[in-house]
Tab-separated table of N, CA and C and ligand atoms in Angstrom:
chain	number	residue	atom	x	y	z
A	27	MET	N	0.836	-1.212	0.000
A	27	MET	CA	0.000	0.000	0.000
A	27	MET	C	0.865	1.254	0.000
A	28	THR	N	0.291	2.334	-0.473
A	28	THR	CA	0.973	3.616	-0.450
A	28	THR	C	0.344	4.502	0.628
A	29	HIS	N	0.928	5.682	0.782
A	29	HIS	CA	0.419	6.647	1.747
A	29	HIS	C	-0.834	7.340	1.249
A	30	LEU	N	-1.229	7.070	0.026
A	30	LEU	CA	-2.370	7.755	-0.572
A	30	LEU	C	-3.660	6.993	-0.287
A	31	THR	N	-4.741	7.733	-0.107
A	31	THR	CA	-6.032	7.073	0.074
A	31	THR	C	-6.514	6.563	-1.278
A	32	SER	N	-7.475	5.662	-1.265
A	32	SER	CA	-7.972	5.126	-2.527
A	32	SER	C	-8.638	6.230	-3.355
A	33	GLU	N	-9.234	7.218	-2.667
A	33	GLU	CA	-9.828	8.345	-3.399
A	33	GLU	C	-8.743	9.174	-4.096
A	34	GLN	N	-7.642	9.412	-3.376
A	34	GLN	CA	-6.535	10.172	-3.968
A	34	GLN	C	-5.947	9.408	-5.151
A	35	LEU	N	-5.761	8.102	-4.975
A	35	LEU	CA	-5.213	7.279	-6.054
A	35	LEU	C	-6.123	7.317	-7.275
A	36	GLN	N	-7.430	7.255	-7.029
A	36	GLN	CA	-8.382	7.264	-8.136
A	36	GLN	C	-8.299	8.580	-8.912
A	37	THR	N	-8.169	9.689	-8.156
A	37	THR	CA	-8.030	11.008	-8.776
A	37	THR	C	-6.801	11.052	-9.674
A	38	LEU	N	-5.672	10.553	-9.139
A	38	LEU	CA	-4.410	10.601	-9.876
A	38	LEU	C	-4.434	9.637	-11.059
A	39	ARG	N	-5.056	8.474	-10.863
A	39	ARG	CA	-5.135	7.508	-11.957
A	39	ARG	C	-5.955	8.094	-13.121
A	40	SER	N	-7.061	8.775	-12.780
A	40	SER	CA	-7.884	9.401	-13.814
A	40	SER	C	-7.091	10.454	-14.569
A	41	ALA	N	-6.304	11.249	-13.821
A	41	ALA	CA	-5.487	12.286	-14.457
A	41	ALA	C	-4.462	11.649	-15.392
A	42	LEU	N	-3.837	10.562	-14.935
A	42	LEU	CA	-2.829	9.872	-15.749
A	42	LEU	C	-3.456	9.266	-17.002
A	43	GLU	N	-4.628	8.659	-16.839
A	43	GLU	CA	-5.277	8.032	-17.992
A	43	GLU	C	-5.709	9.081	-19.008
A	44	ALA	N	-6.152	10.242	-18.502
A	44	ALA	CA	-6.534	11.335	-19.404
A	44	ALA	C	-5.313	11.845	-20.162
A	45	GLU	N	-4.195	11.986	-19.435
A	45	GLU	CA	-2.969	12.465	-20.094
A	45	GLU	C	-2.466	11.441	-21.101
A	46	GLN	N	-2.573	10.156	-20.749
A	46	GLN	CA	-2.134	9.096	-21.662
A	46	GLN	C	-2.929	9.158	-22.969
A	47	ALA	N	-4.235	9.390	-22.847
A	47	ALA	CA	-5.086	9.473	-24.040
A	47	ALA	C	-4.689	10.672	-24.897
A	48	THR	N	-4.418	11.808	-24.239
A	48	THR	CA	-3.988	13.012	-24.963
A	48	THR	C	-2.663	12.771	-25.671
A	49	LEU	N	-1.730	12.133	-24.959
A	49	LEU	CA	-0.419	11.865	-25.536
A	49	LEU	C	-0.529	10.921	-26.733
A	50	GLN	N	-1.408	9.939	-26.612
A	50	GLN	CA	-1.589	8.996	-27.720
A	50	GLN	C	-2.055	9.733	-28.969
A	51	THR	N	-2.998	10.667	-28.787
A	51	THR	CA	-3.493	11.457	-29.910
A	51	THR	C	-2.379	12.316	-30.489
A	52	ASP	N	-1.639	12.998	-29.607
A	52	ASP	CA	-0.554	13.863	-30.065
A	52	ASP	C	0.512	13.069	-30.812
A	53	LEU	N	0.863	11.920	-30.267
A	53	LEU	CA	1.890	11.088	-30.903
A	53	LEU	C	1.416	10.639	-32.278
A	54	ALA	N	0.147	10.287	-32.390
A	54	ALA	CA	-0.394	9.858	-33.675
A	54	ALA	C	-0.332	11.011	-34.676
A	55	GLU	N	-0.653	12.224	-34.211
A	55	GLU	CA	-0.633	13.391	-35.091
A	55	GLU	C	0.777	13.713	-35.569
A	56	HIS	N	1.751	13.433	-34.739
A	56	HIS	CA	3.130	13.722	-35.119
A	56	HIS	C	3.771	12.552	-35.853
A	57	GLY	N	2.973	11.563	-36.182
A	57	GLY	CA	3.455	10.488	-37.023
A	57	GLY	C	4.359	9.491	-36.336
A	58	ALA	N	4.237	9.391	-35.014
A	58	ALA	CA	5.079	8.433	-34.297
A	58	ALA	C	4.675	7.008	-34.664
A	59	LYS	N	5.677	6.156	-34.711
A	59	LYS	CA	5.416	4.755	-35.011
A	59	LYS	C	5.035	3.994	-33.737
A	60	GLU	N	4.486	2.839	-33.937
A	60	GLU	CA	4.246	1.949	-32.805
A	60	GLU	C	5.573	1.706	-32.095
A	61	PRO	N	5.543	1.558	-30.751
A	61	PRO	CA	6.801	1.388	-30.003
A	61	PRO	C	7.670	0.251	-30.529
A	62	ASP	N	7.040	-0.834	-30.948
A	62	ASP	CA	7.831	-1.968	-31.440
A	62	ASP	C	7.760	-2.073	-32.963
A	63	GLY	N	7.284	-0.996	-33.596
A	63	GLY	CA	7.158	-1.014	-35.047
A	63	GLY	C	8.495	-0.937	-35.739
A	64	VAL	N	8.573	-1.494	-36.916
A	64	VAL	CA	9.814	-1.454	-37.691
A	64	VAL	C	9.590	-0.565	-38.904
A	65	TRP	N	10.497	0.372	-39.089
A	65	TRP	CA	10.389	1.279	-40.227
A	65	TRP	C	10.585	0.509	-41.514
A	66	ASP	N	9.643	0.667	-42.424
A	66	ASP	CA	9.690	-0.058	-43.690
A	66	ASP	C	10.049	0.908	-44.811
A	67	PRO	N	11.289	0.816	-45.310
A	67	PRO	CA	11.734	1.761	-46.344
A	67	PRO	C	10.894	1.682	-47.607
A	68	SER	N	10.343	0.514	-47.919
A	68	SER	CA	9.618	0.342	-49.165
A	68	SER	C	8.298	1.096	-49.154
A	69	SER	N	7.778	1.450	-47.981
A	69	SER	CA	6.505	2.157	-47.908
A	69	SER	C	6.686	3.630	-47.566
A	70	SER	N	7.914	4.081	-47.507
A	70	SER	CA	8.169	5.443	-47.063
A	70	SER	C	8.093	6.453	-48.198
A	71	GLY	N	8.206	6.005	-49.450
A	71	GLY	CA	8.251	6.921	-50.573
A	71	GLY	C	9.624	7.525	-50.767
A	72	LEU	N	10.577	7.139	-49.947
A	72	LEU	CA	11.926	7.703	-50.038
A	72	LEU	C	12.828	6.838	-50.916
A	73	SER	N	12.369	5.656	-51.281
A	73	SER	CA	13.205	4.767	-52.077
A	73	SER	C	12.540	4.489	-53.426
A	74	GLY	N	13.271	3.912	-54.318
A	74	GLY	CA	12.721	3.562	-55.613
A	74	GLY	C	13.074	4.600	-56.658
A	75	GLU	N	13.159	4.174	-57.917
A	75	GLU	CA	13.604	5.059	-58.979
A	75	GLU	C	12.578	6.146	-59.278
A	76	GLU	N	11.303	5.912	-58.946
A	76	GLU	CA	10.251	6.870	-59.258
A	76	GLU	C	10.147	7.971	-58.209
A	77	ALA	N	10.907	7.847	-57.104
A	77	ALA	CA	10.774	8.808	-56.015
A	77	ALA	C	11.122	10.214	-56.475
A	78	ASP	N	10.297	11.164	-56.115
A	78	ASP	CA	10.551	12.577	-56.405
A	78	ASP	C	11.498	13.120	-55.348
A	79	THR	N	12.669	13.568	-55.775
A	79	THR	CA	13.692	13.944	-54.804
A	79	THR	C	13.272	15.135	-53.947
A	80	SER	N	12.533	16.088	-54.514
A	80	SER	CA	12.136	17.244	-53.712
A	80	SER	C	11.108	16.838	-52.658
A	81	ASP	N	10.202	15.918	-53.029
A	81	ASP	CA	9.253	15.390	-52.034
A	81	ASP	C	10.004	14.694	-50.917
A	82	ALA	N	10.984	13.895	-51.301
A	82	ALA	CA	11.761	13.158	-50.303
A	82	ALA	C	12.459	14.121	-49.359
A	83	ALA	N	13.000	15.210	-49.910
A	83	ALA	CA	13.677	16.201	-49.081
A	83	ALA	C	12.692	16.838	-48.110
A	84	ASP	N	11.493	17.139	-48.597
A	84	ASP	CA	10.469	17.704	-47.711
A	84	ASP	C	10.144	16.748	-46.578
A	85	GLN	N	10.035	15.469	-46.919
A	85	GLN	CA	9.678	14.483	-45.900
A	85	GLN	C	10.769	14.369	-44.847
A	86	ILE	N	12.021	14.397	-45.306
A	86	ILE	CA	13.130	14.304	-44.358
A	86	ILE	C	13.144	15.531	-43.443
A	87	GLU	N	12.912	16.704	-44.047
A	87	GLU	CA	12.905	17.941	-43.258
A	87	GLU	C	11.811	17.866	-42.196
A	88	GLU	N	10.642	17.387	-42.589
A	88	GLU	CA	9.516	17.265	-41.660
A	88	GLU	C	9.866	16.299	-40.536
A	89	LEU	N	10.501	15.206	-40.906
A	89	LEU	CA	10.901	14.192	-39.941
A	89	LEU	C	11.841	14.793	-38.900
A	90	VAL	N	12.841	15.541	-39.384
A	90	VAL	CA	13.834	16.130	-38.494
A	90	VAL	C	13.189	17.169	-37.578
A	91	THR	N	12.285	17.987	-38.167
A	91	THR	CA	11.617	19.032	-37.391
A	91	THR	C	10.796	18.431	-36.263
A	92	ASN	N	10.190	17.289	-36.523
A	92	ASN	CA	9.291	16.688	-35.540
A	92	ASN	C	10.003	15.895	-34.454
A	93	VAL	N	11.263	15.597	-34.648
A	93	VAL	CA	11.950	14.715	-33.716
A	93	VAL	C	11.930	15.218	-32.269
A	94	PRO	N	12.260	16.507	-32.021
A	94	PRO	CA	12.258	16.953	-30.611
A	94	PRO	C	10.876	16.835	-29.971
A	95	ILE	N	9.829	17.182	-30.731
A	95	ILE	CA	8.470	17.086	-30.189
A	95	ILE	C	8.147	15.630	-29.872
A	96	GLU	N	8.439	14.747	-30.828
A	96	GLU	CA	8.152	13.332	-30.619
A	96	GLU	C	8.918	12.789	-29.426
A	97	HIS	N	10.162	13.251	-29.273
A	97	HIS	CA	10.963	12.773	-28.152
A	97	HIS	C	10.324	13.180	-26.829
A	98	ASP	N	9.894	14.440	-26.731
A	98	ASP	CA	9.234	14.913	-25.517
A	98	ASP	C	7.962	14.127	-25.237
A	99	LEU	N	7.146	13.950	-26.282
A	99	LEU	CA	5.887	13.229	-26.116
A	99	LEU	C	6.157	11.789	-25.703
A	100	ALA	N	7.129	11.159	-26.358
A	100	ALA	CA	7.413	9.756	-26.083
A	100	ALA	C	7.946	9.581	-24.665
A	101	SER	N	8.794	10.515	-24.213
A	101	SER	CA	9.358	10.368	-22.877
A	101	SER	C	8.291	10.668	-21.818
A	102	ARG	N	7.393	11.602	-22.122
A	102	ARG	CA	6.267	11.884	-21.220
A	102	ARG	C	5.347	10.654	-21.153
A	103	MET	N	5.102	10.050	-22.317
A	103	MET	CA	4.260	8.853	-22.356
A	103	MET	C	4.886	7.735	-21.521
A	104	HIS	N	6.204	7.632	-21.596
A	104	HIS	CA	6.922	6.628	-20.818
A	104	HIS	C	6.682	6.849	-19.315
A	105	ASP	N	6.799	8.107	-18.878
A	105	ASP	CA	6.589	8.440	-17.465
A	105	ASP	C	5.159	8.130	-17.027
A	106	VAL	N	4.205	8.522	-17.862
A	106	VAL	CA	2.792	8.320	-17.525
A	106	VAL	C	2.470	6.827	-17.449
A	107	THR	N	2.979	6.070	-18.417
A	107	THR	CA	2.731	4.630	-18.440
A	107	THR	C	3.356	3.956	-17.219
A	108	ASP	N	4.567	4.380	-16.885
A	108	ASP	CA	5.242	3.844	-15.700
A	108	ASP	C	4.437	4.130	-14.435
A	109	ALA	N	3.918	5.354	-14.337
A	109	ALA	CA	3.139	5.746	-13.153
A	109	ALA	C	1.894	4.869	-13.025
A	110	LEU	N	1.230	4.606	-14.140
A	110	LEU	CA	0.038	3.752	-14.107
A	110	LEU	C	0.399	2.321	-13.698
A	111	LYS	N	1.547	1.840	-14.173
A	111	LYS	CA	2.005	0.498	-13.784
A	111	LYS	C	2.273	0.444	-12.280
A	112	LYS	N	2.851	1.535	-11.747
A	112	LYS	CA	3.145	1.585	-10.314
A	112	LYS	C	1.861	1.559	-9.502
A	113	ILE	N	0.821	2.231	-9.982
A	113	ILE	CA	-0.462	2.194	-9.278
A	113	ILE	C	-0.948	0.745	-9.212
A	114	GLU	N	-0.801	0.015	-10.311
A	114	GLU	CA	-1.253	-1.374	-10.368
A	114	GLU	C	-0.555	-2.240	-9.316
A	115	ARG	N	0.722	-1.939	-9.046
A	115	ARG	CA	1.434	-2.791	-8.101
A	115	ARG	C	1.669	-2.096	-6.762
A	116	ASP	N	0.856	-1.077	-6.453
A	116	ASP	CA	0.919	-0.390	-5.156
A	116	ASP	C	2.299	0.187	-4.869
A	117	ALA	N	2.970	0.653	-5.899
A	117	ALA	CA	4.288	1.244	-5.705
A	117	ALA	C	4.285	2.711	-6.135
A	118	TYR	N	3.113	3.261	-6.287
A	118	TYR	CA	2.987	4.609	-6.820
A	118	TYR	C	3.241	5.661	-5.734
A	119	GLY	N	3.814	6.810	-6.147
A	119	GLY	CA	3.985	7.934	-5.229
A	119	GLY	C	5.199	7.811	-4.335
A	120	ILE	N	6.145	6.949	-4.731
A	120	ILE	CA	7.370	6.753	-3.961
A	120	ILE	C	8.539	7.340	-4.759
A	121	CYS	N	9.349	8.179	-4.088
A	121	CYS	CA	10.506	8.792	-4.740
A	121	CYS	C	11.476	7.705	-5.218
A	122	GLU	N	11.878	7.799	-6.498
A	122	GLU	CA	12.773	6.777	-7.047
A	122	GLU	C	14.199	6.932	-6.532
A	123	VAL	N	14.512	8.096	-5.974
A	123	VAL	CA	15.864	8.322	-5.455
A	123	VAL	C	15.956	7.922	-3.991
A	124	SER	N	15.047	8.454	-3.165
A	124	SER	CA	15.168	8.271	-1.720
A	124	SER	C	14.200	7.232	-1.158
A	125	GLY	N	13.184	6.841	-1.957
A	125	GLY	CA	12.187	5.907	-1.447
A	125	GLY	C	11.180	6.556	-0.510
A	126	GLU	N	11.247	7.892	-0.416
A	126	GLU	CA	10.286	8.614	0.418
A	126	GLU	C	8.940	8.713	-0.290
A	127	GLU	N	7.910	8.962	0.519
A	127	GLU	CA	6.583	9.164	-0.054
A	127	GLU	C	6.502	10.555	-0.680
A	128	ILE	N	6.006	10.613	-1.905
A	128	ILE	CA	5.833	11.901	-2.574
A	128	ILE	C	4.491	12.491	-2.125
A	129	PRO	N	4.490	13.744	-1.637
A	129	PRO	CA	3.242	14.342	-1.142
A	129	PRO	C	2.157	14.398	-2.214
A	130	PHE	N	0.913	14.216	-1.788
A	130	PHE	CA	-0.227	14.218	-2.708
A	130	PHE	C	-0.264	15.501	-3.539
A	131	ASP	N	0.030	16.648	-2.895
A	131	ASP	CA	-0.011	17.931	-3.604
A	131	ASP	C	0.919	17.932	-4.821
A	132	ARG	N	2.104	17.345	-4.648
A	132	ARG	CA	3.058	17.292	-5.765
A	132	ARG	C	2.536	16.363	-6.857
A	133	LEU	N	1.920	15.277	-6.453
A	133	LEU	CA	1.399	14.321	-7.432
A	133	LEU	C	0.220	14.914	-8.209
A	134	VAL	N	-0.562	15.765	-7.548
A	134	VAL	CA	-1.658	16.424	-8.258
A	134	VAL	C	-1.078	17.338	-9.339
A	135	ALA	N	-0.002	18.057	-8.974
A	135	ALA	CA	0.633	18.968	-9.932
A	135	ALA	C	1.280	18.192	-11.068
A	136	ASN	N	1.852	17.031	-10.752
A	136	ASN	CA	2.496	16.204	-11.762
A	136	ASN	C	2.287	14.728	-11.414
A	137	PRO	N	1.177	14.154	-11.902
A	137	PRO	CA	0.850	12.767	-11.532
A	137	PRO	C	1.920	11.753	-11.948
A	138	ALA	N	2.752	12.119	-12.922
A	138	ALA	CA	3.777	11.181	-13.397
A	138	ALA	C	5.119	11.414	-12.698
A	139	ALA	N	5.151	12.236	-11.647
A	139	ALA	CA	6.409	12.530	-10.945
A	139	ALA	C	7.067	11.247	-10.453
A	140	ARG	N	8.388	11.148	-10.697
A	140	ARG	CA	9.132	9.954	-10.267
A	140	ARG	C	9.826	10.162	-8.931
A	141	THR	N	9.999	11.435	-8.550
A	141	THR	CA	10.779	11.733	-7.346
A	141	THR	C	10.074	12.781	-6.496
A	142	CYS	N	10.511	12.902	-5.242
A	142	CYS	CA	10.049	13.985	-4.392
A	142	CYS	C	10.690	15.298	-4.870
A	143	ILE	N	10.235	16.424	-4.297
A	143	ILE	CA	10.736	17.724	-4.752
A	143	ILE	C	12.246	17.839	-4.547
A	144	ALA	N	12.747	17.301	-3.451
A	144	ALA	CA	14.178	17.403	-3.146
A	144	ALA	C	15.033	16.720	-4.210
A	145	HIS	N	14.497	15.695	-4.855
A	145	HIS	CA	15.275	14.947	-5.850
A	145	HIS	C	14.818	15.194	-7.282
A	146	ALA	N	14.002	16.220	-7.474
A	146	ALA	CA	13.495	16.527	-8.821
A	146	ALA	C	14.614	17.069	-9.702
B	221	ZN	ZN1	13.414	11.848	-2.788
């Protein structure tokens, strides 16, 4: 068990699930692949003799531009997913550095927080 009441946990779980849904939408909009997906060059339009080089350049530019956003979204998704897993195994709200209980107020501000304020 954690230091949080079941009502507090439910509040935080709802917030995490809502954020996870938002992140999933954002990731889809930014063209992120499935986590275990394999990039298929034959379907990218970047290969083959018929490929239009200027189109390919545009696609590469778009890919590069989106990388920082995708990285942020993906790492946020990782944190949110981890937090939900911790709720499942009653390990949620514990600082990953010190093992201290993270105050409810901090978790409300950031439900995916991995550490207490001192170790943030
Ligand atoms: Zn700590």
